[in-house]
Protein backbone atom coordinates (compact mmCIF):
# COMPACT_ATOMS: atom_id res chain seq x y z
CA MET A 1 17.55 12.51 -9.73
CA GLY A 2 18.96 15.92 -8.93
CA ARG A 3 18.44 18.22 -5.99
CA ILE A 4 15.63 20.19 -7.68
CA ASP A 5 13.76 17.02 -8.66
CA GLU A 6 14.08 15.78 -5.07
CA ALA A 7 12.68 19.09 -3.83
CA ILE A 8 9.75 18.82 -6.27
CA VAL A 9 8.99 15.28 -5.11
CA ASP A 10 9.24 16.33 -1.46
CA VAL A 11 6.73 19.17 -1.95
CA LEU A 12 4.32 17.02 -4.01
CA ARG A 13 4.53 14.20 -1.47
CA ARG A 14 3.14 16.57 1.15
CA ASN A 15 0.70 18.43 -1.11
CA GLY A 16 -0.27 16.86 -4.44
CA ARG A 17 -2.84 19.61 -5.05
CA ILE A 18 -0.35 22.48 -5.07
CA THR A 19 -0.40 24.75 -8.12
CA TYR A 20 2.56 24.76 -10.49
CA LYS A 21 3.04 28.44 -9.70
CA LYS A 22 3.39 27.79 -5.95
CA LEU A 23 5.49 24.65 -6.51
CA ALA A 24 7.83 26.55 -8.83
CA SER A 25 8.29 29.28 -6.25
CA LEU A 26 9.08 26.74 -3.49
CA VAL A 27 11.75 24.97 -5.58
CA HIS A 28 13.14 28.22 -7.04
CA LEU A 29 12.21 27.63 -10.69
CA SER A 30 9.98 29.42 -13.13
CA GLU A 31 6.62 27.77 -13.77
CA SER A 32 7.27 26.22 -17.20
CA PRO A 33 10.51 24.36 -16.33
CA CYS A 34 8.91 23.21 -13.09
CA GLN A 35 5.93 21.79 -14.97
CA GLN A 36 8.29 20.06 -17.43
CA ARG A 37 10.20 18.45 -14.57
CA VAL A 38 6.98 17.20 -12.95
CA ARG A 39 5.86 15.67 -16.27
CA LYS A 40 9.27 14.02 -16.67
CA LEU A 41 9.04 12.57 -13.15
CA GLU A 42 5.58 11.24 -14.03
CA ARG A 43 6.84 9.69 -17.30
CA LEU A 44 9.75 8.03 -15.47
CA GLY A 45 7.34 6.55 -12.92
CA VAL A 46 8.89 8.40 -9.98
CA ILE A 47 5.49 10.05 -9.51
CA ARG A 48 2.92 7.30 -10.10
CA GLY A 49 -0.19 9.26 -9.21
CA TYR A 50 -1.86 11.62 -6.80
CA GLY A 51 -4.27 10.72 -4.02
CA ALA A 52 -5.89 11.60 -0.74
CA PHE A 53 -5.30 10.28 2.77
CA ILE A 54 -8.55 8.65 3.85
CA ASP A 55 -9.60 7.98 7.44
CA GLU A 56 -10.90 4.45 6.92
CA HIS A 57 -12.86 4.42 10.17
CA LYS A 58 -14.74 7.61 9.32
CA LEU A 59 -15.46 6.36 5.82
CA SER A 60 -16.81 3.00 6.94
CA PRO A 61 -16.77 1.56 10.42
CA GLY A 62 -15.33 -1.90 10.58
CA LEU A 63 -12.46 -4.03 11.68
CA SER A 64 -8.86 -3.48 10.56
CA LEU A 65 -6.50 -6.43 10.85
CA VAL A 66 -2.91 -7.36 10.18
CA VAL A 67 -2.89 -10.90 8.80
CA LEU A 68 0.25 -13.03 8.50
CA VAL A 69 0.22 -15.91 6.02
CA ALA A 70 2.58 -18.84 5.46
CA LEU A 71 2.21 -20.96 2.34
CA ALA A 72 3.14 -24.64 2.17
CA GLU A 73 6.91 -24.76 1.58
CA SER A 74 7.22 -27.24 -1.25
CA LYS A 75 4.68 -25.71 -3.62
CA GLY A 76 6.99 -23.24 -5.38
CA CYS A 77 6.66 -20.08 -7.43
CA ASN A 78 3.28 -20.90 -9.01
CA THR A 79 1.73 -21.08 -5.55
CA GLN A 80 3.01 -17.60 -4.76
CA LYS A 81 1.67 -16.25 -8.05
CA ALA A 82 -1.73 -17.86 -7.44
CA PHE A 83 -1.92 -16.46 -3.91
CA GLU A 84 -0.86 -12.98 -5.04
CA ALA A 85 -3.44 -12.94 -7.84
CA PHE A 86 -6.11 -14.14 -5.42
CA VAL A 87 -5.47 -11.50 -2.75
CA SER A 88 -5.05 -8.78 -5.39
CA ALA A 89 -8.64 -9.47 -6.42
CA CYS A 90 -9.94 -9.64 -2.83
CA PRO A 91 -11.65 -6.34 -1.87
CA GLN A 92 -11.02 -6.86 1.85
CA VAL A 93 -7.22 -6.89 1.34
CA ILE A 94 -5.93 -3.31 1.40
CA GLU A 95 -2.22 -4.15 1.26
CA CYS A 96 -0.17 -7.28 0.65
CA HIS A 97 3.57 -7.49 1.27
CA LEU A 98 5.84 -10.44 0.45
CA VAL A 99 8.17 -10.79 3.44
CA SER A 100 11.14 -12.93 4.39
CA GLY A 101 11.38 -15.15 7.42
CA ALA A 102 9.06 -17.78 8.86
CA LEU A 103 6.02 -16.29 7.10
CA ASP A 104 5.46 -15.38 3.46
CA TYR A 105 2.98 -12.49 3.44
CA CYS A 106 1.82 -9.65 5.64
CA LEU A 107 -1.65 -8.38 4.72
CA ARG A 108 -3.66 -5.42 5.91
CA MET A 109 -7.37 -6.14 5.75
CA ARG A 110 -10.66 -4.34 6.43
CA CYS A 111 -13.79 -6.33 7.24
CA ARG A 112 -17.25 -5.41 8.54
CA ASP A 113 -16.70 -7.39 11.73
CA MET A 114 -14.98 -10.53 13.03
CA GLU A 115 -17.67 -12.80 11.58
CA HIS A 116 -17.09 -11.30 8.14
CA PHE A 117 -13.33 -11.80 8.53
CA ARG A 118 -13.90 -15.38 9.61
CA SER A 119 -16.07 -16.18 6.59
CA VAL A 120 -13.53 -14.61 4.20
CA THR A 121 -10.56 -16.47 5.62
CA GLU A 122 -12.43 -19.77 5.94
CA CYS A 123 -12.97 -19.62 2.17
CA TRP A 124 -9.25 -19.00 1.73
CA LEU A 125 -8.30 -21.96 3.92
CA GLU A 126 -10.73 -24.24 2.07
CA ASN A 127 -9.28 -23.22 -1.31
CA THR A 128 -6.69 -25.96 -1.95
CA GLU A 129 -5.11 -23.98 -4.82
CA LEU A 130 -3.83 -21.37 -2.34
CA HIS A 131 -1.81 -23.86 -0.22
CA ILE A 132 -2.15 -21.76 2.95
CA GLU A 133 -0.33 -23.52 5.76
CA LYS A 134 -0.73 -20.89 8.50
CA LEU A 135 -2.83 -17.79 8.92
CA ALA A 136 -2.61 -15.53 11.98
CA ALA A 137 -4.76 -12.43 12.45
CA TYR A 138 -4.13 -9.47 14.70
CA PRO A 139 -6.95 -6.92 15.06
CA GLN A 140 -5.70 -3.34 14.95
CA LEU A 141 -6.34 -1.55 18.24
CA ALA A 142 -5.02 1.91 17.35
CA VAL A 143 -2.96 3.71 14.74
CA ILE A 144 0.16 5.06 16.42
CA LYS A 145 1.87 6.36 13.28
CA PRO A 146 -0.27 6.57 10.15
CA SER A 147 1.02 6.23 6.60
CA SER A 148 3.46 9.01 6.04
CA THR A 149 4.26 11.22 3.12
CA HIS A 150 7.90 10.92 4.18
CA LEU A 151 9.93 8.05 2.73
CA GLY A 152 11.72 7.40 6.01
CA ILE A 153 15.14 7.32 4.34
CA GLU A 154 17.55 9.94 5.60
């Protein structure tokens, strides 16, 4: 990816609704080549889509939690695949990250309240196909730094 493509991505990361005319002017291209570069970045999968930043608490009050999960060690790759498919289909799971270390997954969840969270996770723990060994939940108290449009790589 060249300097101009990086500039295009940087602008679109901050404002996905910008017009091609304005984008082209910011990256010092004419409109048509700028549009072609954006389409190429989309085809290559560099730009996967466009969205909006949503304030979850204004949209629906509820409980946000970080949930750490450890699977039983000896169960292997199929256990991971089963767990990943299960949480991918779970509407309360907003994000799921496979991590290294003592735990296997870090989830971000939204539930109506603690009772709702408890009923969801009790079902998970009772599901013997998931092989969950440990589950630790940490309710979110405040957002100090929200999701950023910046990649964090300098």
